Amino acid sequence: MVFRLGELFCGPGGLAWGAMNADIGDPAYKIVHAWANDYDASTCETYTHNICPTDPDSVKCGDVRKLDIDSLGSIDALAFGFPCNDFSVVGEQKGFDGTYGPLYTYGVKVLKKYHPQWFLAENVGGLRSANEGSAFEKILSDLKAAGYKIYPHLYKFEEYGVPQARHRVIIVGIRDDLPYEYKVPSPAPYKDIDNSCKTALEVPPIPAGALNNELTKQNSKVVERLTYIKPGENAFTAELPEHLQLKVKGAKISQIYKRLDPSKPAYTVTGSGGGGTHIYHYSEPRALTNRERARLQTFPDTYEFMGSKESVRKQIGMAVPCKGAKIIFEAILKTFAGISYDSVPTNLKE
C-alpha cells in the first residue's frame, strides 16, 4: 500500500523526510511525495532540493489562501503543520482573530476535496489553551466533520530520542469509513537513547566543510557575557558584572543568552536569533551554527538548506524533528499494515 502524500505549510521538509524514510520492514507499505505547498521561496527551494529534486513542479510556492486546491491532484494522505504564530504560548495569543489562526481551514478544504485515507496535522503545544481552549475544540470539530476519526496527542519529542525538548500537538486522523484505529506510539523503546545535546553535536563530529555550518559573528561584549554564563544558565540567572547585565524591564525570557546544558536535550530550537535568542554552545562562547541546530532537529548532515543564513535559521526552527516525524509515520503505516506496536493512551481529549 503506497500512500501519495500531499503537504500544506510543508516547511523545509522535516515531516516529508520522516514520511519518505518511514520503514516498517514491509516494502509494500511506504509513503511517497505527491505535492507540497509553502509560501516562502527559500523554504520551497530547500524542500525541492532535498525531497523531490526530479519533480520541482510538484512544489507550489505561494500563499495558501491563493492556492488552487482543485488543481493539486489526488492524494492518499495529507500532512499539514499549519502556522502556529497565533497559537504559540509566547507573546499575545490571537488565535482565530489573527492572520494565521484560520489557516488550518485550508487543510480541512483539502480533506473535503480529496478524502485521503489519513492525515497528520501539527501545531505548538500552546494550541490547547488558545482562546481559552475553544480554538482547539473548533479545530478538532472541523476535522471530525470532514469525515475523520481523530487521535490528538501532545508529543514530547525528547521522550522519543530527539536531542531537544520540543512539545507539539499532533493530530492523526483516519477516514471514518476505514476499519483502522491509530494508537500513539510509546516512548518506552527510546528511553535508553542518549539524547543529550552534547552527543548530538559531537557524535560523530561535524565534518570540516559541512553544509550550512557558518559561524555567527559575535560582538566582543556578547563573547564576554557568555564567558560568565555557565551551561544551563541564561543572562538573568548567571552572575554577571554590572557592565554585562541586560537592562530589561518587564518579562525576563529564560531563553536570552541561554547556554545549553551538555548533559540534557537542548531547549526548543526556534526560528529567532536576535537579541540573545540564538541557542548558545555549552563550552564555546558562541551561538550554534545552523548545521548544529539542524542536528538538534535530527536532519541528516547531507540535508542542504537553501537561502540566506537568516532564512536557513528560520527554516530549521519551524521544522518538525525528522526522526520524531518518522516514528509517528511508521506507527501510521503499522496501523494500516495490521502490525501491532507498543502504544500509550492519548493525553488529549478527542
mmCIF file of C-alpha atoms in Angstrom:
data_model
loop_
_atom_site.group_PDB
_atom_site.id
_atom_site.type_symbol
_atom_site.label_atom_id
_atom_site.label_comp_id
_atom_site.label_asym_id
_atom_site.label_seq_id
_atom_site.Cartn_x
_atom_site.Cartn_y
_atom_site.Cartn_z
ATOM 1 C CA MET A 1 0.000 0.000 0.000
ATOM 2 C CA VAL A 2 1.730 3.127 -1.259
ATOM 3 C CA PHE A 3 0.408 6.401 0.138
ATOM 4 C CA ARG A 4 0.820 9.505 -2.021
ATOM 5 C CA LEU A 5 1.370 12.396 0.405
ATOM 6 C CA GLY A 6 0.277 15.977 -0.110
ATOM 7 C CA GLU A 7 1.575 18.704 2.187
ATOM 8 C CA LEU A 8 0.419 22.195 3.082
ATOM 9 C CA PHE A 9 2.770 24.531 5.001
ATOM 10 C CA CYS A 10 5.478 21.991 4.190
ATOM 11 C CA GLY A 11 8.398 23.975 5.625
ATOM 12 C CA PRO A 12 11.876 22.733 4.709
ATOM 13 C CA GLY A 13 10.825 19.079 4.793
ATOM 14 C CA GLY A 14 11.114 17.685 8.325
ATOM 15 C CA LEU A 15 7.749 15.946 8.070
ATOM 16 C CA ALA A 16 8.447 14.881 4.489
ATOM 17 C CA TRP A 17 11.811 13.357 5.423
ATOM 18 C CA GLY A 18 10.142 11.411 8.221
ATOM 19 C CA ALA A 19 7.429 10.208 5.845
ATOM 20 C CA MET A 20 9.734 9.181 2.986
ATOM 21 C CA ASN A 21 12.097 7.374 5.378
ATOM 22 C CA ALA A 22 9.391 5.590 7.370
ATOM 23 C CA ASP A 23 10.169 1.858 7.241
ATOM 24 C CA ILE A 24 8.122 -0.901 8.893
ATOM 25 C CA GLY A 25 10.049 -3.803 7.384
ATOM 26 C CA ASP A 26 7.494 -4.348 4.614
ATOM 27 C CA PRO A 27 8.357 -2.527 1.363
ATOM 28 C CA ALA A 28 4.729 -2.755 0.275
ATOM 29 C CA TYR A 29 3.871 -0.081 2.831
ATOM 30 C CA LYS A 30 5.514 3.256 2.168
ATOM 31 C CA ILE A 31 4.839 6.964 1.736
ATOM 32 C CA VAL A 32 5.819 8.870 -1.393
ATOM 33 C CA HIS A 33 5.731 12.569 -2.232
ATOM 34 C CA ALA A 34 2.838 13.838 -4.368
ATOM 35 C CA TRP A 35 2.789 17.626 -3.949
ATOM 36 C CA ALA A 36 3.596 20.326 -1.407
ATOM 37 C CA ASN A 37 2.938 23.991 -0.717
ATOM 38 C CA ASP A 38 4.653 26.729 1.279
ATOM 39 C CA TYR A 39 4.662 30.498 0.891
ATOM 40 C CA ASP A 40 8.415 31.151 1.340
ATOM 41 C CA ALA A 41 10.631 30.838 -1.752
ATOM 42 C CA SER A 42 13.827 29.712 0.012
ATOM 43 C CA THR A 43 11.871 27.164 2.061
ATOM 44 C CA CYS A 44 10.333 25.748 -1.122
ATOM 45 C CA GLU A 45 13.789 25.602 -2.691
ATOM 46 C CA THR A 46 15.101 23.637 0.315
ATOM 47 C CA TYR A 47 12.151 21.238 0.167
ATOM 48 C CA THR A 48 12.508 20.674 -3.578
ATOM 49 C CA HIS A 49 16.281 20.196 -3.392
ATOM 50 C CA ASN A 50 16.058 17.510 -0.708
ATOM 51 C CA ILE A 51 12.667 15.842 -1.110
ATOM 52 C CA CYS A 52 11.725 15.935 -4.801
ATOM 53 C CA PRO A 53 14.685 17.218 -6.891
ATOM 54 C CA THR A 54 13.405 15.488 -10.037
ATOM 55 C CA ASP A 55 9.888 16.924 -9.711
ATOM 56 C CA PRO A 56 10.226 20.644 -8.900
ATOM 57 C CA ASP A 57 6.816 21.474 -10.362
ATOM 58 C CA SER A 58 5.151 19.449 -7.596
ATOM 59 C CA VAL A 59 6.095 22.136 -5.066
ATOM 60 C CA LYS A 60 3.631 25.015 -5.303
ATOM 61 C CA CYS A 61 5.227 28.116 -3.843
ATOM 62 C CA GLY A 62 2.746 30.775 -2.786
ATOM 63 C CA ASP A 63 0.166 31.923 -0.252
ATOM 64 C CA VAL A 64 -2.155 29.040 0.624
ATOM 65 C CA ARG A 65 -5.071 31.482 0.537
ATOM 66 C CA LYS A 66 -4.496 31.874 -3.213
ATOM 67 C CA LEU A 67 -3.736 28.199 -3.865
ATOM 68 C CA ASP A 68 -5.891 26.435 -6.477
ATOM 69 C CA ILE A 69 -6.786 23.413 -4.349
ATOM 70 C CA ASP A 70 -8.780 21.802 -7.164
ATOM 71 C CA SER A 71 -5.643 21.539 -9.326
ATOM 72 C CA LEU A 72 -3.368 19.865 -6.766
ATOM 73 C CA GLY A 73 -4.157 16.267 -7.617
ATOM 74 C CA SER A 74 -5.429 13.171 -5.842
ATOM 75 C CA ILE A 75 -3.650 12.035 -2.662
ATOM 76 C CA ASP A 76 -3.892 9.174 -0.183
ATOM 77 C CA ALA A 77 -2.554 11.143 2.797
ATOM 78 C CA LEU A 78 -2.182 14.769 3.878
ATOM 79 C CA ALA A 79 0.293 16.407 6.248
ATOM 80 C CA PHE A 80 -0.057 19.991 7.356
ATOM 81 C CA GLY A 81 1.898 21.784 10.040
ATOM 82 C CA PHE A 82 -0.344 24.810 9.940
ATOM 83 C CA PRO A 83 1.349 28.054 11.066
ATOM 84 C CA CYS A 84 1.498 28.384 14.821
ATOM 85 C CA ASN A 85 2.220 32.106 15.247
ATOM 86 C CA ASP A 86 -1.192 32.886 16.665
ATOM 87 C CA PHE A 87 -1.393 29.798 18.843
ATOM 88 C CA SER A 88 2.047 29.983 20.471
ATOM 89 C CA VAL A 89 2.368 30.365 24.244
ATOM 90 C CA VAL A 90 4.992 33.079 23.655
ATOM 91 C CA GLY A 91 3.537 36.520 23.088
ATOM 92 C CA GLU A 92 -0.047 37.566 22.617
ATOM 93 C CA GLN A 93 -2.384 34.749 21.667
ATOM 94 C CA LYS A 94 -4.641 35.959 18.888
ATOM 95 C CA GLY A 95 -5.962 32.571 17.841
ATOM 96 C CA PHE A 96 -8.771 32.776 15.322
ATOM 97 C CA ASP A 97 -8.635 36.556 15.189
ATOM 98 C CA GLY A 98 -5.027 36.611 13.982
ATOM 99 C CA THR A 99 -3.716 36.484 10.432
ATOM 100 C CA TYR A 100 -2.561 32.887 10.756
ATOM 101 C CA GLY A 101 -5.166 31.381 13.049
ATOM 102 C CA PRO A 102 -7.689 30.243 10.403
ATOM 103 C CA LEU A 103 -5.082 28.774 8.020
ATOM 104 C CA TYR A 104 -5.803 25.256 9.283
ATOM 105 C CA THR A 105 -9.096 25.531 7.391
ATOM 106 C CA TYR A 106 -7.182 25.067 4.128
ATOM 107 C CA GLY A 107 -6.166 21.646 5.383
ATOM 108 C CA VAL A 108 -9.837 20.929 6.044
ATOM 109 C CA LYS A 109 -10.654 22.033 2.473
ATOM 110 C CA VAL A 110 -8.099 19.580 1.063
ATOM 111 C CA LEU A 111 -9.557 16.786 3.217
ATOM 112 C CA LYS A 112 -13.056 17.517 1.902
ATOM 113 C CA LYS A 113 -11.851 17.746 -1.721
ATOM 114 C CA TYR A 114 -9.612 14.658 -1.914
ATOM 115 C CA HIS A 115 -10.762 12.456 1.013
ATOM 116 C CA PRO A 116 -7.299 10.997 1.711
ATOM 117 C CA GLN A 117 -7.216 7.857 3.847
ATOM 118 C CA TRP A 118 -5.376 9.619 6.672
ATOM 119 C CA PHE A 119 -3.823 12.910 7.701
ATOM 120 C CA LEU A 120 -1.302 14.304 10.166
ATOM 121 C CA ALA A 121 -1.733 17.852 11.468
ATOM 122 C CA GLU A 122 0.893 19.534 13.659
ATOM 123 C CA ASN A 123 0.957 22.617 15.851
ATOM 124 C CA VAL A 124 2.541 24.011 19.013
ATOM 125 C CA GLY A 125 1.561 22.823 22.475
ATOM 126 C CA GLY A 126 0.021 26.234 23.166
ATOM 127 C CA LEU A 127 -2.762 25.396 20.730
ATOM 128 C CA ARG A 128 -4.596 23.629 23.576
ATOM 129 C CA SER A 129 -5.013 26.841 25.561
ATOM 130 C CA ALA A 130 -5.515 29.364 22.732
ATOM 131 C CA ASN A 131 -8.805 31.242 23.072
ATOM 132 C CA GLU A 132 -9.320 29.505 26.450
ATOM 133 C CA GLY A 133 -9.347 26.125 24.738
ATOM 134 C CA SER A 134 -12.073 26.977 22.243
ATOM 135 C CA ALA A 135 -9.670 27.142 19.270
ATOM 136 C CA PHE A 136 -8.552 23.553 19.825
ATOM 137 C CA GLU A 137 -12.145 22.355 20.213
ATOM 138 C CA LYS A 138 -13.122 24.106 16.982
ATOM 139 C CA ILE A 139 -10.212 22.597 15.048
ATOM 140 C CA LEU A 140 -10.966 19.087 16.299
ATOM 141 C CA SER A 141 -14.643 19.560 15.495
ATOM 142 C CA ASP A 142 -13.888 20.704 11.938
ATOM 143 C CA LEU A 143 -11.525 17.772 11.330
ATOM 144 C CA LYS A 144 -14.152 15.302 12.549
ATOM 145 C CA ALA A 145 -16.800 16.967 10.392
ATOM 146 C CA ALA A 146 -14.557 16.456 7.349
ATOM 147 C CA GLY A 147 -15.079 12.725 7.863
ATOM 148 C CA TYR A 148 -12.264 11.556 10.132
ATOM 149 C CA LYS A 149 -11.679 9.714 13.388
ATOM 150 C CA ILE A 150 -9.073 11.800 15.158
ATOM 151 C CA TYR A 151 -6.267 10.967 17.560
ATOM 152 C CA PRO A 152 -4.732 14.112 19.115
ATOM 153 C CA HIS A 153 -1.705 13.838 21.395
ATOM 154 C CA LEU A 154 0.888 16.163 22.906
ATOM 155 C CA TYR A 155 4.182 14.578 21.877
ATOM 156 C CA LYS A 156 7.306 15.398 23.888
ATOM 157 C CA PHE A 157 9.951 14.632 21.314
ATOM 158 C CA GLU A 158 12.774 14.363 23.832
ATOM 159 C CA GLU A 159 10.989 11.232 25.108
ATOM 160 C CA TYR A 160 11.427 9.683 21.655
ATOM 161 C CA GLY A 161 15.200 10.073 21.475
ATOM 162 C CA VAL A 162 15.247 13.540 19.890
ATOM 163 C CA PRO A 163 18.016 15.686 21.463
ATOM 164 C CA GLN A 164 15.678 18.628 22.047
ATOM 165 C CA ALA A 165 12.791 19.457 24.376
ATOM 166 C CA ARG A 166 10.126 20.090 21.780
ATOM 167 C CA HIS A 167 6.436 19.657 22.628
ATOM 168 C CA ARG A 168 3.944 19.595 19.794
ATOM 169 C CA VAL A 169 0.284 18.760 19.386
ATOM 170 C CA ILE A 170 -0.051 16.247 16.580
ATOM 171 C CA ILE A 171 -3.452 15.133 15.374
ATOM 172 C CA VAL A 172 -3.588 11.930 13.354
ATOM 173 C CA GLY A 173 -6.838 11.365 11.502
ATOM 174 C CA ILE A 174 -8.110 8.220 9.762
ATOM 175 C CA ARG A 175 -11.075 8.414 7.379
ATOM 176 C CA ASP A 176 -14.091 7.259 9.287
ATOM 177 C CA ASP A 177 -15.187 4.647 6.732
ATOM 178 C CA LEU A 178 -11.926 2.734 7.259
ATOM 179 C CA PRO A 179 -11.584 -0.003 9.932
ATOM 180 C CA TYR A 180 -8.238 1.172 11.345
ATOM 181 C CA GLU A 181 -7.597 2.616 14.805
ATOM 182 C CA TYR A 182 -4.390 4.578 15.318
ATOM 183 C CA LYS A 183 -2.554 4.299 18.629
ATOM 184 C CA VAL A 184 0.041 6.728 19.976
ATOM 185 C CA PRO A 185 3.488 5.061 19.794
ATOM 186 C CA SER A 186 5.038 4.507 23.202
ATOM 187 C CA PRO A 187 8.253 6.384 24.043
ATOM 188 C CA ALA A 188 9.476 3.339 26.039
ATOM 189 C CA PRO A 189 11.650 1.884 23.229
ATOM 190 C CA TYR A 190 13.662 5.141 23.156
ATOM 191 C CA LYS A 191 14.268 5.585 26.899
ATOM 192 C CA ASP A 192 17.870 4.354 26.773
ATOM 193 C CA ILE A 193 18.922 6.547 23.840
ATOM 194 C CA ASP A 194 21.487 9.201 24.746
ATOM 195 C CA ASN A 195 19.601 12.291 23.613
ATOM 196 C CA SER A 196 21.918 14.852 25.196
ATOM 197 C CA CYS A 197 22.705 17.841 23.022
ATOM 198 C CA LYS A 198 26.438 17.199 23.501
ATOM 199 C CA THR A 199 26.179 13.756 21.928
ATOM 200 C CA ALA A 200 24.004 15.130 19.124
ATOM 201 C CA LEU A 201 26.567 17.813 18.258
ATOM 202 C CA GLU A 202 29.724 15.786 18.755
ATOM 203 C CA VAL A 203 28.975 12.153 17.802
ATOM 204 C CA PRO A 204 30.044 11.923 15.081
ATOM 205 C CA PRO A 205 31.906 15.224 14.806
ATOM 206 C CA ILE A 206 30.500 17.651 12.260
ATOM 207 C CA PRO A 207 32.882 17.286 9.301
ATOM 208 C CA ALA A 208 35.016 20.137 8.041
ATOM 209 C CA GLY A 209 33.258 21.925 5.210
ATOM 210 C CA ALA A 210 29.824 20.713 6.338
ATOM 211 C CA LEU A 211 26.807 22.331 4.696
ATOM 212 C CA ASN A 212 25.205 25.358 6.411
ATOM 213 C CA ASN A 213 27.890 25.441 9.110
ATOM 214 C CA GLU A 214 28.997 29.098 9.024
ATOM 215 C CA LEU A 215 29.728 30.675 12.378
ATOM 216 C CA THR A 216 27.621 33.615 13.527
ATOM 217 C CA LYS A 217 29.584 36.819 14.023
ATOM 218 C CA GLN A 218 29.559 37.659 17.731
ATOM 219 C CA ASN A 219 30.487 41.063 19.068
ATOM 220 C CA SER A 220 33.064 41.196 21.838
ATOM 221 C CA LYS A 221 30.513 42.107 24.519
ATOM 222 C CA VAL A 222 28.406 39.037 23.737
ATOM 223 C CA VAL A 223 31.501 36.819 23.874
ATOM 224 C CA GLU A 224 32.490 38.347 27.214
ATOM 225 C CA ARG A 225 28.957 37.916 28.592
ATOM 226 C CA LEU A 226 28.897 34.257 27.586
ATOM 227 C CA THR A 227 32.133 33.575 29.470
ATOM 228 C CA TYR A 228 30.249 34.379 32.689
ATOM 229 C CA ILE A 229 27.206 32.234 31.840
ATOM 230 C CA LYS A 230 27.553 28.586 32.832
ATOM 231 C CA PRO A 231 25.966 25.695 30.922
ATOM 232 C CA GLY A 232 22.209 25.722 31.539
ATOM 233 C CA GLU A 233 22.208 29.346 32.753
ATOM 234 C CA ASN A 234 20.881 32.432 30.984
ATOM 235 C CA ALA A 235 21.540 36.168 31.177
ATOM 236 C CA PHE A 236 19.213 36.543 34.163
ATOM 237 C CA THR A 237 20.287 33.550 36.255
ATOM 238 C CA ALA A 238 24.044 33.986 35.792
ATOM 239 C CA GLU A 239 26.151 36.259 37.985
ATOM 240 C CA LEU A 240 27.119 38.945 35.515
ATOM 241 C CA PRO A 241 29.234 42.020 36.217
ATOM 242 C CA GLU A 242 27.325 45.293 36.049
ATOM 243 C CA HIS A 243 28.521 46.268 32.564
ATOM 244 C CA LEU A 244 27.278 42.955 31.084
ATOM 245 C CA GLN A 245 23.853 42.861 32.716
ATOM 246 C CA LEU A 246 20.817 43.320 30.492
ATOM 247 C CA LYS A 247 18.694 46.373 31.254
ATOM 248 C CA VAL A 248 15.385 44.732 30.506
ATOM 249 C CA LYS A 249 12.117 45.785 32.103
ATOM 250 C CA GLY A 250 9.121 43.505 32.325
ATOM 251 C CA ALA A 251 9.314 39.865 31.280
ATOM 252 C CA LYS A 252 12.660 38.166 31.519
ATOM 253 C CA ILE A 253 12.637 35.433 28.906
ATOM 254 C CA SER A 254 14.648 32.442 30.086
ATOM 255 C CA GLN A 255 15.982 31.784 26.582
ATOM 256 C CA ILE A 256 18.019 35.051 26.457
ATOM 257 C CA TYR A 257 21.719 34.167 26.162
ATOM 258 C CA LYS A 258 20.911 30.720 27.457
ATOM 259 C CA ARG A 259 23.693 28.180 27.146
ATOM 260 C CA LEU A 260 22.919 24.541 26.530
ATOM 261 C CA ASP A 261 23.363 22.010 29.296
ATOM 262 C CA PRO A 262 25.553 19.343 27.651
ATOM 263 C CA SER A 263 24.027 16.538 29.736
ATOM 264 C CA LYS A 264 20.440 17.274 28.663
ATOM 265 C CA PRO A 265 18.462 17.657 25.447
ATOM 266 C CA ALA A 266 18.604 21.170 24.016
ATOM 267 C CA TYR A 267 15.837 23.617 24.748
ATOM 268 C CA THR A 268 13.419 24.243 21.885
ATOM 269 C CA VAL A 269 15.015 25.293 18.602
ATOM 270 C CA THR A 270 13.128 28.299 17.223
ATOM 271 C CA GLY A 271 13.496 30.466 14.157
ATOM 272 C CA SER A 272 14.535 33.537 16.122
ATOM 273 C CA GLY A 273 18.089 34.743 16.626
ATOM 274 C CA GLY A 274 18.244 38.431 17.515
ATOM 275 C CA GLY A 275 18.566 39.950 20.965
ATOM 276 C CA GLY A 276 20.288 36.974 22.525
ATOM 277 C CA THR A 277 17.781 34.353 21.373
ATOM 278 C CA HIS A 278 20.278 32.246 19.450
ATOM 279 C CA ILE A 279 20.967 28.891 21.048
ATOM 280 C CA TYR A 280 24.367 29.131 22.740
ATOM 281 C CA HIS A 281 27.030 26.438 22.897
ATOM 282 C CA TYR A 282 27.719 24.774 26.245
ATOM 283 C CA SER A 283 31.523 25.089 26.127
ATOM 284 C CA GLU A 284 32.341 27.691 23.466
ATOM 285 C CA PRO A 285 31.277 31.353 23.832
ATOM 286 C CA ARG A 286 29.199 31.455 20.661
ATOM 287 C CA ALA A 287 25.844 30.763 19.087
ATOM 288 C CA LEU A 288 25.252 27.431 17.407
ATOM 289 C CA THR A 289 25.723 27.178 13.671
ATOM 290 C CA ASN A 290 22.749 26.276 11.500
ATOM 291 C CA ARG A 291 24.183 22.796 10.987
ATOM 292 C CA GLU A 292 24.340 22.297 14.738
ATOM 293 C CA ARG A 293 20.744 23.490 15.034
ATOM 294 C CA ALA A 294 19.788 21.083 12.243
ATOM 295 C CA ARG A 295 21.375 18.221 14.192
ATOM 296 C CA LEU A 296 19.183 19.079 17.176
ATOM 297 C CA GLN A 297 16.251 18.788 14.766
ATOM 298 C CA THR A 298 17.682 15.399 13.619
ATOM 299 C CA PHE A 299 18.206 16.416 9.989
ATOM 300 C CA PRO A 300 20.983 14.373 8.362
ATOM 301 C CA ASP A 301 24.211 16.265 7.642
ATOM 302 C CA THR A 302 23.571 15.733 3.921
ATOM 303 C CA TYR A 303 20.391 17.830 4.108
ATOM 304 C CA GLU A 304 21.220 21.139 2.420
ATOM 305 C CA PHE A 305 19.206 24.221 3.333
ATOM 306 C CA MET A 306 18.896 26.894 0.661
ATOM 307 C CA GLY A 307 18.740 30.662 1.141
ATOM 308 C CA SER A 308 20.463 33.204 3.391
ATOM 309 C CA LYS A 309 21.869 32.239 6.789
ATOM 310 C CA GLU A 310 18.941 34.021 8.467
ATOM 311 C CA SER A 311 16.419 32.254 6.237
ATOM 312 C CA VAL A 312 18.010 28.880 6.970
ATOM 313 C CA ARG A 313 17.860 29.559 10.709
ATOM 314 C CA LYS A 314 14.120 30.242 10.421
ATOM 315 C CA GLN A 315 13.526 27.165 8.263
ATOM 316 C CA ILE A 316 15.247 24.885 10.763
ATOM 317 C CA GLY A 317 13.362 26.465 13.658
ATOM 318 C CA MET A 318 9.933 25.846 12.148
ATOM 319 C CA ALA A 319 10.578 22.238 11.113
ATOM 320 C CA VAL A 320 9.315 19.085 12.769
ATOM 321 C CA PRO A 321 12.228 16.911 14.001
ATOM 322 C CA CYS A 322 12.849 14.380 11.229
ATOM 323 C CA LYS A 323 13.266 11.357 13.476
ATOM 324 C CA GLY A 324 10.254 12.256 15.604
ATOM 325 C CA ALA A 325 8.120 12.520 12.465
ATOM 326 C CA LYS A 326 9.462 9.182 11.220
ATOM 327 C CA ILE A 327 8.307 7.408 14.402
ATOM 328 C CA ILE A 328 4.757 8.734 14.014
ATOM 329 C CA PHE A 329 4.571 7.928 10.286
ATOM 330 C CA GLU A 330 5.821 4.401 10.998
ATOM 331 C CA ALA A 331 3.036 3.997 13.560
ATOM 332 C CA ILE A 332 0.512 5.061 10.905
ATOM 333 C CA LEU A 333 1.940 2.566 8.396
ATOM 334 C CA LYS A 334 1.838 -0.209 11.012
ATOM 335 C CA THR A 335 -1.790 0.687 11.716
ATOM 336 C CA PHE A 336 -2.698 0.114 8.069
ATOM 337 C CA ALA A 337 -0.492 -2.979 7.794
ATOM 338 C CA GLY A 338 -2.057 -4.586 10.868
ATOM 339 C CA ILE A 339 1.255 -4.689 12.737
ATOM 340 C CA SER A 340 0.973 -4.209 16.493
ATOM 341 C CA TYR A 341 3.332 -1.870 18.341
ATOM 342 C CA ASP A 342 3.836 -0.548 21.864
ATOM 343 C CA SER A 343 1.435 2.296 22.493
ATOM 344 C CA VAL A 344 0.235 4.679 25.188
ATOM 345 C CA PRO A 345 -3.175 6.332 25.722
ATOM 346 C CA THR A 346 -3.635 9.762 24.199
ATOM 347 C CA ASN A 347 -3.065 12.589 26.683
ATOM 348 C CA LEU A 348 -5.573 14.906 24.988
ATOM 349 C CA LYS A 349 -9.320 14.696 24.695
ATOM 350 C CA GLU A 350 -10.635 13.951 21.250
#
